[in-house]
CSV table of C-alpha atoms in Angstrom, one decimal:
chain,number,residue,atom,x,y,z
A,1,MET,CA,-21.1,-10.6,-99.4
A,2,VAL,CA,-19.2,-12.2,-96.7
A,3,ALA,CA,-17.7,-15.4,-98.0
A,4,PRO,CA,-14.9,-17.1,-95.9
A,5,ARG,CA,-12.8,-19.0,-98.3
A,6,LEU,CA,-9.4,-20.5,-99.1
A,7,MET,CA,-7.6,-22.3,-101.9
A,8,LEU,CA,-5.5,-25.5,-101.6
A,9,ALA,CA,-2.9,-25.3,-104.3
A,10,ALA,CA,0.4,-27.1,-105.0
A,11,PRO,CA,3.7,-26.8,-106.9
A,12,SER,CA,2.6,-29.7,-109.2
A,13,SER,CA,0.1,-32.4,-109.9
A,14,GLY,CA,0.5,-35.4,-107.7
A,15,SER,CA,1.1,-33.4,-104.5
A,16,GLY,CA,-1.9,-34.7,-102.7
A,17,LYS,CA,-4.4,-31.8,-103.2
A,18,THR,CA,-7.5,-33.9,-103.8
A,19,LEU,CA,-6.9,-36.3,-100.8
A,20,LEU,CA,-6.1,-33.3,-98.5
A,21,THR,CA,-9.1,-31.3,-99.8
A,22,CYS,CA,-11.5,-34.3,-99.1
A,23,GLY,CA,-10.0,-34.8,-95.7
A,24,ILE,CA,-10.4,-31.1,-94.7
A,25,LEU,CA,-14.0,-31.0,-96.1
A,26,LYS,CA,-14.8,-34.1,-94.1
A,27,ALA,CA,-13.4,-32.5,-90.9
A,28,LEU,CA,-15.3,-29.3,-91.5
A,29,LYS,CA,-18.5,-31.3,-92.0
A,30,GLN,CA,-17.9,-33.2,-88.8
A,31,ARG,CA,-17.6,-29.9,-87.0
A,32,GLY,CA,-21.1,-29.0,-88.1
A,33,LEU,CA,-19.9,-26.4,-90.7
A,34,LYS,CA,-21.6,-26.1,-94.0
A,35,ALA,CA,-18.9,-26.1,-96.7
A,36,ALA,CA,-19.0,-25.4,-100.4
A,37,SER,CA,-16.4,-27.0,-102.5
A,38,PHE,CA,-14.9,-26.0,-105.9
A,39,LYS,CA,-12.4,-27.3,-108.4
A,40,CYS,CA,-10.2,-25.0,-110.5
A,41,GLY,CA,-10.2,-26.0,-114.1
A,42,PRO,CA,-11.9,-28.5,-116.4
A,43,ASP,CA,-12.0,-31.5,-114.1
A,44,TYR,CA,-14.9,-33.9,-113.5
A,45,ILE,CA,-13.5,-36.5,-111.2
A,46,ASP,CA,-12.2,-34.4,-108.3
A,47,PRO,CA,-15.6,-32.8,-107.8
A,48,LEU,CA,-17.1,-36.3,-107.6
A,49,PHE,CA,-14.9,-36.9,-104.6
A,50,HIS,CA,-15.9,-33.6,-103.0
A,51,ARG,CA,-19.5,-34.5,-103.6
A,52,LYS,CA,-19.0,-37.9,-102.0
A,53,VAL,CA,-17.6,-36.2,-98.9
A,54,LEU,CA,-20.2,-33.4,-98.5
A,55,GLY,CA,-23.3,-35.1,-100.1
A,56,VAL,CA,-23.9,-32.0,-102.1
A,57,PRO,CA,-22.8,-30.9,-105.6
A,58,SER,CA,-19.3,-29.6,-106.1
A,59,ARG,CA,-18.6,-27.0,-108.8
A,60,ASN,CA,-15.9,-26.0,-111.2
A,61,LEU,CA,-14.4,-22.5,-111.6
A,62,ASP,CA,-12.5,-21.7,-114.7
A,63,THR,CA,-11.3,-18.3,-115.9
A,64,PHE,CA,-10.8,-19.6,-119.4
A,65,PHE,CA,-14.4,-20.6,-119.7
A,66,THR,CA,-16.0,-17.6,-118.1
A,67,GLY,CA,-13.6,-14.7,-117.6
A,68,THR,CA,-13.6,-12.5,-114.4
A,69,GLU,CA,-17.2,-11.4,-113.8
A,70,THR,CA,-19.0,-14.7,-114.6
A,71,THR,CA,-16.5,-16.7,-112.6
A,72,ARG,CA,-17.1,-14.4,-109.5
A,73,TYR,CA,-20.8,-14.8,-110.0
A,74,LEU,CA,-20.7,-18.6,-110.1
A,75,PHE,CA,-18.6,-18.7,-107.0
A,76,CYS,CA,-20.9,-16.4,-105.2
A,77,GLN,CA,-24.0,-18.4,-106.3
A,78,ALA,CA,-22.6,-21.6,-104.8
A,79,ALA,CA,-20.9,-20.0,-101.7
A,80,LYS,CA,-23.7,-17.6,-100.5
A,81,GLU,CA,-25.1,-20.0,-98.0
A,82,ALA,CA,-21.9,-21.7,-96.9
A,83,ASP,CA,-19.9,-21.2,-93.7
A,84,ILE,CA,-16.7,-21.7,-95.6
A,85,SER,CA,-15.7,-22.4,-99.2
A,86,VAL,CA,-12.7,-24.6,-100.2
A,87,ILE,CA,-11.2,-24.4,-103.7
A,88,GLU,CA,-9.0,-27.1,-104.9
A,89,GLY,CA,-6.3,-25.9,-107.3
A,90,VAL,CA,-5.3,-27.5,-110.6
A,91,MET,CA,-1.8,-28.8,-111.7
A,92,GLY,CA,1.0,-26.5,-110.4
A,93,TYR,CA,-0.1,-23.2,-108.9
A,94,TYR,CA,1.1,-21.0,-111.8
A,95,ASP,CA,0.4,-23.5,-114.6
A,96,GLY,CA,-2.0,-22.1,-117.1
A,97,ILE,CA,-2.9,-22.4,-120.8
A,98,GLY,CA,-0.2,-23.7,-123.1
A,99,GLY,CA,2.4,-24.2,-120.4
A,100,ASP,CA,3.7,-20.7,-120.8
A,101,SER,CA,0.9,-18.6,-119.3
A,102,VAL,CA,-0.8,-18.1,-116.0
A,103,GLN,CA,-4.2,-17.7,-117.8
A,104,ALA,CA,-6.7,-20.1,-116.3
A,105,SER,CA,-4.2,-21.2,-113.6
A,106,SER,CA,-5.0,-21.6,-109.9
A,107,TYR,CA,-3.1,-18.4,-109.4
A,108,GLU,CA,-5.4,-16.5,-111.7
A,109,LEU,CA,-8.5,-18.0,-110.1
A,110,ALA,CA,-7.2,-16.9,-106.6
A,111,LYS,CA,-6.8,-13.3,-108.0
A,112,VAL,CA,-10.2,-13.2,-109.6
A,113,THR,CA,-11.9,-14.5,-106.4
A,114,ASP,CA,-9.5,-12.7,-104.1
A,115,THR,CA,-8.9,-15.9,-102.2
A,116,PRO,CA,-6.0,-16.6,-99.7
A,117,VAL,CA,-4.0,-19.7,-100.7
A,118,VAL,CA,-2.4,-22.6,-98.8
A,119,LEU,CA,0.4,-24.3,-100.7
A,120,VAL,CA,0.5,-28.1,-100.3
A,121,VAL,CA,4.1,-29.1,-100.6
A,122,ASN,CA,5.1,-32.7,-101.0
A,123,ALA,CA,8.1,-32.8,-98.6
A,124,LYS,CA,9.1,-36.4,-99.2
A,125,GLY,CA,12.9,-36.6,-99.7
A,126,MET,CA,13.5,-33.0,-98.7
A,127,SER,CA,14.5,-31.0,-95.7
A,128,LEU,CA,15.7,-27.4,-96.0
A,129,SER,CA,15.2,-27.5,-99.7
A,130,VAL,CA,11.5,-27.2,-98.9
A,131,LEU,CA,12.2,-23.6,-97.9
A,132,ALA,CA,13.8,-22.8,-101.2
A,133,LEU,CA,10.8,-24.3,-103.1
A,134,ILE,CA,8.3,-22.3,-101.0
A,135,GLN,CA,10.3,-19.1,-101.3
A,136,GLY,CA,10.3,-19.5,-105.1
A,137,PHE,CA,6.5,-19.7,-105.2
A,138,LEU,CA,6.1,-16.7,-102.9
A,139,LYS,CA,8.4,-14.5,-105.0
A,140,TYR,CA,7.5,-15.5,-108.5
A,141,ARG,CA,4.6,-13.2,-108.3
A,142,GLU,CA,4.4,-10.3,-105.8
A,143,ASP,CA,0.7,-10.8,-105.4
A,144,SER,CA,1.0,-14.6,-105.0
A,145,ARG,CA,-1.7,-14.7,-102.3
A,146,ILE,CA,0.1,-17.6,-100.8
A,147,ALA,CA,-0.6,-17.2,-97.0
A,148,GLY,CA,0.2,-20.6,-95.7
A,149,VAL,CA,1.8,-24.0,-96.2
A,150,ILE,CA,0.9,-27.6,-95.4
A,151,LEU,CA,3.7,-30.2,-95.6
A,152,ASN,CA,2.6,-33.5,-97.2
A,153,GLN,CA,4.3,-36.8,-96.6
A,154,ALA,CA,6.3,-35.4,-93.8
A,155,SER,CA,7.1,-37.1,-90.4
A,156,ALA,CA,6.2,-35.3,-87.2
A,157,ALA,CA,9.9,-34.8,-86.3
A,158,VAL,CA,10.8,-33.3,-89.7
A,159,TYR,CA,7.7,-31.2,-89.5
A,160,GLN,CA,8.6,-29.6,-86.2
A,161,ARG,CA,12.1,-28.6,-87.4
A,162,LEU,CA,10.8,-27.3,-90.7
A,163,LYS,CA,7.9,-25.4,-89.4
A,164,GLU,CA,10.0,-23.1,-87.2
A,165,ARG,CA,12.5,-22.4,-90.0
A,166,ILE,CA,9.7,-21.7,-92.6
A,167,GLU,CA,7.8,-19.3,-90.4
A,168,GLN,CA,11.0,-17.5,-89.2
A,169,GLU,CA,12.7,-17.1,-92.6
A,170,LEU,CA,9.7,-16.9,-95.0
A,171,SER,CA,7.1,-15.1,-92.8
A,172,VAL,CA,4.4,-17.5,-94.0
A,173,SER,CA,2.2,-19.6,-91.7
A,174,VAL,CA,2.6,-23.4,-91.6
A,175,PHE,CA,-0.8,-25.1,-91.0
A,176,GLY,CA,0.4,-28.6,-90.2
A,177,TYR,CA,1.5,-31.7,-92.0
A,178,VAL,CA,0.2,-35.0,-93.5
A,179,PRO,CA,2.2,-38.1,-92.7
A,180,ARG,CA,2.7,-40.8,-95.3
A,181,CYS,CA,-0.5,-42.9,-95.5
A,182,PRO,CA,-0.3,-45.4,-98.3
A,183,GLU,CA,-3.6,-47.0,-97.3
A,184,LEU,CA,-5.4,-43.7,-98.0
A,185,VAL,CA,-3.9,-43.1,-101.5
A,186,ILE,CA,-6.4,-42.8,-104.3
A,187,GLU,CA,-5.5,-44.9,-107.4
A,188,SER,CA,-5.4,-43.5,-110.9
A,189,ARG,CA,-6.0,-44.8,-114.5
A,190,HIS,CA,-6.0,-43.4,-118.0
A,191,LEU,CA,-8.3,-40.4,-117.4
A,192,GLY,CA,-7.3,-39.7,-113.9
A,193,LEU,CA,-8.4,-40.9,-110.5
A,194,VAL,CA,-10.7,-43.9,-110.2
A,195,LEU,CA,-14.3,-43.0,-109.3
A,196,PRO,CA,-15.4,-42.8,-105.6
A,197,GLU,CA,-17.9,-45.6,-106.0
A,198,GLU,CA,-15.0,-47.9,-107.0
A,199,ILE,CA,-13.2,-47.5,-103.8
A,200,GLU,CA,-14.0,-50.0,-101.1
A,201,ASP,CA,-15.2,-48.5,-97.8
A,202,ILE,CA,-14.5,-45.0,-99.1
A,203,GLN,CA,-16.5,-43.4,-96.3
A,204,LYS,CA,-14.5,-45.3,-93.7
A,205,LYS,CA,-11.3,-44.2,-95.4
A,206,LEU,CA,-12.5,-40.5,-95.4
A,207,ASP,CA,-13.4,-40.8,-91.8
A,208,ASN,CA,-10.0,-42.1,-91.0
A,209,LEU,CA,-8.4,-39.4,-93.1
A,210,SER,CA,-10.5,-36.7,-91.3
A,211,LYS,CA,-9.5,-38.1,-87.9
A,212,LEU,CA,-5.8,-38.0,-88.9
A,213,LEU,CA,-5.9,-34.5,-90.2
A,214,GLN,CA,-7.7,-33.1,-87.1
A,215,GLU,CA,-4.6,-34.3,-85.2
A,216,THR,CA,-1.9,-33.1,-87.6
A,217,LEU,CA,-3.4,-29.9,-89.1
A,218,ASP,CA,-4.2,-26.5,-87.6
A,219,LEU,CA,-7.9,-26.4,-88.6
A,220,GLU,CA,-8.5,-23.4,-86.4
A,221,GLY,CA,-5.7,-21.6,-88.2
A,222,LEU,CA,-7.2,-22.5,-91.6
A,223,LEU,CA,-10.6,-21.3,-90.5
A,224,ALA,CA,-9.1,-18.0,-89.3
A,225,LEU,CA,-7.3,-17.6,-92.7
A,226,ALA,CA,-10.5,-18.2,-94.6
A,227,ASP,CA,-12.1,-15.4,-92.5
A,228,THR,CA,-9.5,-12.9,-93.8
A,229,ALA,CA,-10.8,-13.2,-97.3
A,230,PRO,CA,-12.2,-9.8,-98.4
A,231,HIS,CA,-15.9,-9.3,-98.9
A,232,ILE,CA,-16.9,-10.0,-102.5
A,233,LYS,CA,-19.5,-8.1,-104.6
A,234,TYR,CA,-22.5,-10.3,-105.5
A,235,GLN,CA,-25.7,-8.4,-105.9
A,236,GLU,CA,-24.6,-6.4,-108.9
A,237,LEU,CA,-23.1,-9.6,-110.5
A,238,ALA,CA,-26.3,-11.5,-109.9
A,239,MET,CA,-28.6,-8.8,-111.3
A,240,HIS,CA,-26.5,-8.5,-114.5
A,241,GLN,CA,-26.3,-12.3,-115.0
A,242,GLU,CA,-30.0,-13.0,-114.3
A,243,ARG,CA,-31.1,-10.1,-116.5
A,244,SER,CA,-28.9,-11.4,-119.4
A,245,LEU,CA,-30.4,-14.9,-119.0
A,246,LEU,CA,-34.0,-13.6,-118.9
A,247,GLU,CA,-33.4,-11.6,-122.0
A,248,LEU,CA,-32.0,-14.6,-123.9
A,249,LYS,CA,-34.8,-16.8,-122.7
A,250,SER,CA,-37.6,-14.3,-123.6
A,251,ILE,CA,-36.2,-13.8,-127.1
A,252,LYS,CA,-35.5,-17.4,-127.9
A,253,THR,CA,-37.8,-19.8,-126.3
A,254,ARG,CA,-40.3,-20.7,-123.6
A,255,ALA,CA,-38.4,-23.5,-121.8
A,256,GLN,CA,-40.7,-23.8,-118.8
A,257,GLY,CA,-41.8,-27.4,-118.4
A,258,LEU,CA,-39.3,-28.9,-120.9
A,259,ARG,CA,-38.1,-32.3,-119.7
A,260,ILE,CA,-34.4,-32.9,-120.6
A,261,GLY,CA,-33.0,-36.4,-120.1
A,262,VAL,CA,-29.4,-36.3,-118.8
A,263,THR,CA,-27.3,-39.5,-118.5
A,264,LYS,CA,-26.2,-40.1,-114.9
A,265,ASP,CA,-24.8,-43.4,-113.9
A,266,GLU,CA,-21.4,-45.2,-113.5
A,267,ALA,CA,-20.7,-45.0,-117.2
A,268,PHE,CA,-21.8,-41.4,-117.9
A,269,CYS,CA,-21.0,-39.2,-114.9
A,270,PHE,CA,-18.9,-36.4,-116.3
A,271,PHE,CA,-20.9,-33.2,-116.3
A,272,TYR,CA,-20.5,-29.7,-115.0
A,273,GLU,CA,-23.0,-28.9,-112.2
A,274,GLU,CA,-23.1,-25.4,-113.5
A,275,ASN,CA,-24.4,-26.6,-116.9
A,276,LEU,CA,-27.3,-28.4,-115.3
A,277,GLU,CA,-28.0,-25.4,-113.1
A,278,LEU,CA,-28.1,-23.1,-116.2
A,279,LEU,CA,-30.6,-25.4,-117.9
A,280,THR,CA,-32.8,-25.3,-114.7
A,281,LYS,CA,-32.5,-21.5,-114.5
A,282,LEU,CA,-33.8,-21.4,-118.1
A,283,GLY,CA,-36.8,-23.3,-117.1
A,284,ALA,CA,-35.9,-26.9,-118.0
A,285,GLN,CA,-36.5,-29.9,-115.7
A,286,ILE,CA,-33.6,-32.4,-115.5
A,287,VAL,CA,-34.6,-36.1,-115.8
A,288,PRO,CA,-31.8,-38.5,-114.9
A,289,ILE,CA,-31.5,-41.5,-117.3
A,290,SER,CA,-29.2,-44.5,-117.3
A,291,PRO,CA,-28.0,-46.4,-120.4
A,292,LEU,CA,-26.7,-48.9,-118.0
A,293,HIS,CA,-29.8,-49.6,-115.8
A,294,ASP,CA,-32.9,-48.2,-117.6
A,295,GLN,CA,-34.6,-50.4,-120.2
A,296,ASN,CA,-36.1,-47.5,-122.1
A,297,LEU,CA,-36.1,-43.7,-122.2
A,298,PRO,CA,-39.0,-42.1,-120.3
A,299,GLU,CA,-41.9,-41.4,-122.7
A,300,GLU,CA,-42.2,-37.7,-122.0
A,301,LEU,CA,-38.8,-36.2,-122.9
A,302,ASP,CA,-38.2,-33.1,-125.0
A,303,GLY,CA,-34.4,-33.3,-125.3
A,304,LEU,CA,-31.4,-35.6,-124.5
A,305,ILE,CA,-28.0,-34.8,-123.1
A,306,LEU,CA,-25.5,-37.8,-123.2
A,307,CYS,CA,-22.6,-36.8,-120.9
A,308,GLY,CA,-19.1,-38.1,-120.9
A,309,GLY,CA,-17.7,-40.7,-118.6
A,310,TYR,CA,-16.2,-44.2,-118.8
A,311,PRO,CA,-18.4,-46.1,-121.2
A,312,GLU,CA,-15.3,-48.1,-122.2
A,313,LEU,CA,-15.2,-49.7,-118.7
A,314,HIS,CA,-18.9,-50.7,-119.0
A,315,ALA,CA,-19.0,-51.6,-122.7
A,316,GLU,CA,-20.3,-55.2,-122.2
A,317,ARG,CA,-23.2,-54.1,-120.0
A,318,LEU,CA,-24.0,-51.1,-122.3
A,319,SER,CA,-24.0,-53.5,-125.3
A,320,GLY,CA,-26.2,-56.0,-123.5
A,321,ASN,CA,-28.9,-53.4,-122.8
A,322,THR,CA,-30.3,-53.6,-126.4
A,323,SER,CA,-33.7,-52.2,-125.4
A,324,MET,CA,-32.1,-48.9,-124.2
A,325,GLN,CA,-29.9,-48.7,-127.3
A,326,GLU,CA,-33.0,-49.1,-129.5
A,327,SER,CA,-34.9,-46.5,-127.4
A,328,VAL,CA,-32.2,-43.9,-127.7
A,329,ARG,CA,-31.7,-44.6,-131.5
A,330,GLU,CA,-35.4,-44.5,-132.2
A,331,ARG,CA,-35.9,-41.3,-130.3
A,332,ILE,CA,-32.9,-39.6,-131.9
A,333,LEU,CA,-33.9,-40.7,-135.4
A,334,GLY,CA,-37.5,-39.5,-134.6
A,335,GLY,CA,-36.2,-36.0,-134.1
A,336,ILE,CA,-35.6,-35.4,-130.5
A,337,PRO,CA,-32.9,-32.6,-130.0
A,338,TYR,CA,-29.8,-33.9,-128.3
A,339,LEU,CA,-26.2,-33.1,-127.2
A,340,ALA,CA,-23.6,-35.8,-126.8
A,341,GLU,CA,-20.1,-35.3,-125.4
A,342,CYS,CA,-17.1,-37.6,-125.5
A,343,GLY,CA,-18.4,-40.8,-123.8
A,344,GLY,CA,-21.9,-40.0,-124.9
A,345,PHE,CA,-20.6,-39.6,-128.4
A,346,LEU,CA,-18.9,-43.0,-128.2
A,347,TYR,CA,-22.2,-44.6,-127.1
A,348,LEU,CA,-23.9,-43.3,-130.3
A,349,GLN,CA,-21.4,-45.2,-132.6
A,350,GLU,CA,-22.2,-48.5,-134.2
A,351,HIS,CA,-19.4,-50.2,-132.2
A,352,MET,CA,-16.9,-49.3,-129.5
A,353,GLU,CA,-13.8,-51.0,-128.3
A,354,ASP,CA,-13.3,-51.7,-124.6
A,355,MET,CA,-10.1,-51.3,-122.7
A,356,ASP,CA,-8.9,-54.7,-124.0
A,357,GLY,CA,-9.7,-54.0,-127.6
A,358,LYS,CA,-12.8,-56.1,-127.7
A,359,LEU,CA,-15.6,-54.8,-130.0
A,360,TRP,CA,-19.1,-54.2,-128.7
A,361,LYS,CA,-22.3,-53.0,-130.4
A,362,MET,CA,-23.5,-49.6,-129.4
A,363,ALA,CA,-26.6,-47.5,-130.2
A,364,GLY,CA,-25.8,-47.1,-133.9
A,365,VAL,CA,-26.8,-43.4,-134.5
A,366,PHE,CA,-23.5,-42.8,-136.3
A,367,ALA,CA,-21.8,-45.1,-138.7
A,368,GLY,CA,-18.4,-46.3,-137.5
A,369,THR,CA,-16.4,-47.7,-134.7
A,370,ALA,CA,-14.9,-46.0,-131.6
A,371,CYS,CA,-11.3,-47.3,-131.1
A,372,ARG,CA,-8.9,-46.9,-128.3
A,373,ARG,CA,-5.5,-45.3,-129.1
A,374,SER,CA,-2.2,-45.9,-127.3
A,375,GLN,CA,-1.9,-42.2,-126.3
A,376,LEU,CA,-4.0,-39.1,-125.8
A,377,VAL,CA,-5.7,-38.2,-129.0
A,378,ARG,CA,-6.4,-34.6,-127.9
A,379,PHE,CA,-6.0,-32.8,-124.6
A,380,GLY,CA,-6.8,-29.3,-123.3
A,381,TYR,CA,-8.9,-26.2,-123.9
A,382,LEU,CA,-10.4,-25.2,-127.2
A,383,THR,CA,-12.8,-22.7,-128.7
A,384,ILE,CA,-15.5,-24.0,-131.0
A,385,THR,CA,-17.2,-22.2,-133.9
A,386,ALA,CA,-19.8,-23.5,-136.4
A,387,ASN,CA,-18.9,-24.2,-140.0
A,388,GLY,CA,-21.7,-22.4,-141.6
A,389,GLU,CA,-25.4,-22.0,-141.0
A,390,GLY,CA,-27.9,-24.6,-139.6
A,391,GLN,CA,-26.2,-25.4,-136.3
A,392,LEU,CA,-27.1,-24.7,-132.7
A,393,LEU,CA,-24.2,-22.2,-132.6
A,394,PRO,CA,-24.7,-19.3,-135.0
A,395,PRO,CA,-21.8,-18.5,-137.4
A,396,GLY,CA,-19.4,-16.1,-135.8
A,397,GLU,CA,-20.1,-17.1,-132.2
A,398,GLN,CA,-17.9,-19.2,-130.0
A,399,ILE,CA,-18.3,-21.6,-127.1
A,400,ALA,CA,-15.5,-22.8,-124.9
A,401,GLY,CA,-14.7,-26.4,-123.9
A,402,HIS,CA,-12.0,-29.0,-123.5
A,403,GLU,CA,-11.0,-32.4,-124.8
A,404,TYR,CA,-9.4,-35.2,-123.0
A,405,HIS,CA,-9.7,-38.6,-124.6
A,406,TYR,CA,-7.8,-41.8,-125.7
A,407,PHE,CA,-10.5,-42.9,-128.0
A,408,ASP,CA,-11.2,-41.8,-131.6
A,409,CYS,CA,-13.9,-42.3,-134.2
A,410,ALA,CA,-13.9,-42.8,-137.9
A,411,ASN,CA,-16.0,-39.7,-138.4
A,412,ASN,CA,-15.7,-37.1,-135.7
A,413,GLY,CA,-17.7,-34.6,-137.8
A,414,LYS,CA,-17.0,-31.4,-139.7
A,415,ASN,CA,-19.9,-29.2,-138.6
A,416,TYR,CA,-17.8,-27.4,-136.0
A,417,HIS,CA,-14.3,-26.1,-135.9
A,418,GLY,CA,-12.0,-26.4,-132.9
A,419,ARG,CA,-9.0,-24.1,-132.2
A,420,LYS,CA,-6.5,-24.3,-129.4
A,421,PRO,CA,-6.2,-21.0,-127.5
A,422,SER,CA,-2.4,-21.1,-127.1
A,423,SER,CA,-1.2,-22.4,-130.4
A,424,SER,CA,-1.9,-22.6,-134.1
A,425,ARG,CA,-3.6,-26.1,-133.9
A,426,GLU,CA,-7.0,-26.2,-135.3
A,427,TRP,CA,-9.3,-28.9,-136.7
A,428,ASP,CA,-12.8,-29.7,-137.8
A,429,CYS,CA,-14.8,-31.4,-135.0
A,430,MET,CA,-18.3,-32.5,-134.0
A,431,GLN,CA,-21.3,-33.8,-135.8
A,432,GLY,CA,-24.1,-31.2,-135.9
A,433,GLY,CA,-27.4,-29.8,-137.2
A,434,GLU,CA,-30.1,-27.4,-136.2
A,435,ARG,CA,-31.2,-29.8,-133.4
A,436,TYR,CA,-28.1,-31.5,-132.2
A,437,ALA,CA,-24.3,-31.3,-131.6
A,438,ALA,CA,-22.3,-34.4,-130.9
A,439,GLY,CA,-18.5,-35.0,-130.6
A,440,PHE,CA,-15.5,-35.2,-128.2
A,441,PRO,CA,-15.5,-31.7,-126.9
A,442,HIS,CA,-17.0,-31.1,-123.4
A,443,LEU,CA,-18.7,-27.8,-123.6
A,444,TYR,CA,-19.1,-25.2,-120.8
A,445,TYR,CA,-22.5,-23.6,-121.3
A,446,TYR,CA,-21.9,-20.4,-119.4
A,447,SER,CA,-19.2,-19.5,-121.9
A,448,ASN,CA,-22.1,-18.9,-124.3
A,449,PRO,CA,-25.5,-19.4,-122.8
A,450,GLY,CA,-27.0,-18.6,-126.2
A,451,PHE,CA,-25.9,-22.1,-127.4
A,452,VAL,CA,-28.1,-23.7,-124.6
A,453,VAL,CA,-31.0,-21.4,-125.3
A,454,ASN,CA,-30.9,-22.4,-129.0
A,455,PHE,CA,-30.9,-26.1,-127.9
A,456,LEU,CA,-33.9,-25.5,-125.6
A,457,GLN,CA,-35.7,-23.6,-128.4
A,458,MET,CA,-35.4,-26.8,-130.6
A,459,CYS,CA,-36.6,-28.8,-127.6
A,460,SER,CA,-39.6,-26.5,-127.3
A,461,ARG,CA,-40.5,-27.0,-131.0
A,462,TYR,CA,-40.2,-30.8,-130.6
A,463,GLN,CA,-42.5,-30.6,-127.6
A,464,ALA,CA,-45.1,-28.6,-129.5
A,465,THR,CA,-45.0,-30.9,-132.6
A,466,VAL,CA,-43.4,-34.4,-132.6
A,467,ARG,CA,-44.2,-35.3,-129.0
A,468,ARG,CA,-47.7,-34.1,-129.1
A,469,GLU,CA,-48.3,-35.9,-132.3
A,470,GLU,CA,-47.0,-39.1,-130.7
A,471,ALA,CA,-49.4,-38.5,-127.8
C-alpha cells in the first residue's frame, strides 16, 4: 500500500519533538490534508496533543509490545486512509530498552516501518558543533534512515549559515528552523507534559505555531520526503491478523453486544487507542464513563475498564462523588468483570493521597491507602505472567506493559509476576482472579490478545447470568 510517511526524531528528550509535531500536523490540516499521527513508545500524553490538533485518535507504535509484523499491521490500519502519516519519536533516536540497546527505540521503529527520519536538533548555544552532532547520528548506524534535519531554537541568521554548511558537508537536507518561542512552550509536571485541556487558548496557540512553521519550515520538502517512503505490505498482514483474532474469538467467547464501560475524563484519560479498537474488533461496545462527572454507572454494563490518568490531581472531586464510588464498588462486589490500571487501581483503594499529601476516601474495593512517594516507584517496560491458575492470563503466557508511577499502595498484589526485559529485576504485582486484574502496570492488549478474549469471555458469562438475573 502507498503510505507517505516520516518520523520526527531527536538526539534527546526535551528537544521540542511534541511541539513541532503538533505544529506540523496543524499546518497539514490547514492545507486540507488528512494526516494520521503516531507516537513511538509507551506514551499517553503526547497522543492527546496530536488528538487535540487533528480531532481524531492518535496511536502508539512500539516494537517491544508487538514486534515487527503486528507493528506494521497497526501502522497500516491507521494510515490506510491518510494522505500522510507523521510519527513522533521517543527520547533520543537510538535510545532503547535498558539504556544499552536500540530495541524499541525510534530507530528500530523507523526500520520496521521503513520510514524516512527528520532529526530535530536543539541548536541553542551551538554553531558548527551542530554539524558534529548530526554527523554522529548519521554515522552511528549505516542504515540510520535520517534524511533531513530541522534546527530548533535557532535564529534566522544562524540558520542560514548552518543550513549551507550542513547540506554541503553532510549531504543531508535541512527542512527549516524553529525560532525560540517561550510563549508556545508546553509545561511539564511529575508524569510529563500537562494535558491539552489545561492549557489556556490551546487552539489559538496551535494556530500561531502553525502559522510560524509555515514561514520557517520547508513543508513542501517534508511532503516530498514523505512521498519517498517505500510501499508497505498490508493485505497479507491484515489477513493474518484478522484470521488470528477470529479464531481466538470463536474459540473463547461470543462478544457481540457486550457493553464495556471505559473511564474517559480529566482524571482517567490514559489509554491506548489500539486497546479500545481491539475490544471493538472482538465485538464489544465501548461505553464511556466518568468517575468525576457521572453519578452512577449505566445499568447495562457487562464489564469495566478503569484506565490510568491523574486521579491525584482530582482527588477531592473524586472523593466527593460518593454515589459513583458506591456504584463502582457495588458493581464490582456484585461480580462484574473488570480491569484497572495505575490511576484506576488508585481509585479502587480505600483512601488516596493527593499531591499535597492530604488523604481522600476512594471507592474502597481494596483495603489500604495509595500514598505518593518522593521519586518514581517503578518506570519502564515489563513482561507479566500469572502466578498460578485462576487468572485472566493462563500460566506460561505473557503480556507486555509498562509502569510509570510516583504512587504506591499497601498491597499491590501477588497474582501476577513482573519482570524487566533488560535486567534481573522482577517482582510480584497486580491483584487478580478469574474475572479481574488490577494493578500499576499498563497493559498493551495486542501483545497478547488472548488476555482480552479471556476478559470478554468472563463479561459474556456475567451478561448471561448476573445481569440477566438483576433484570
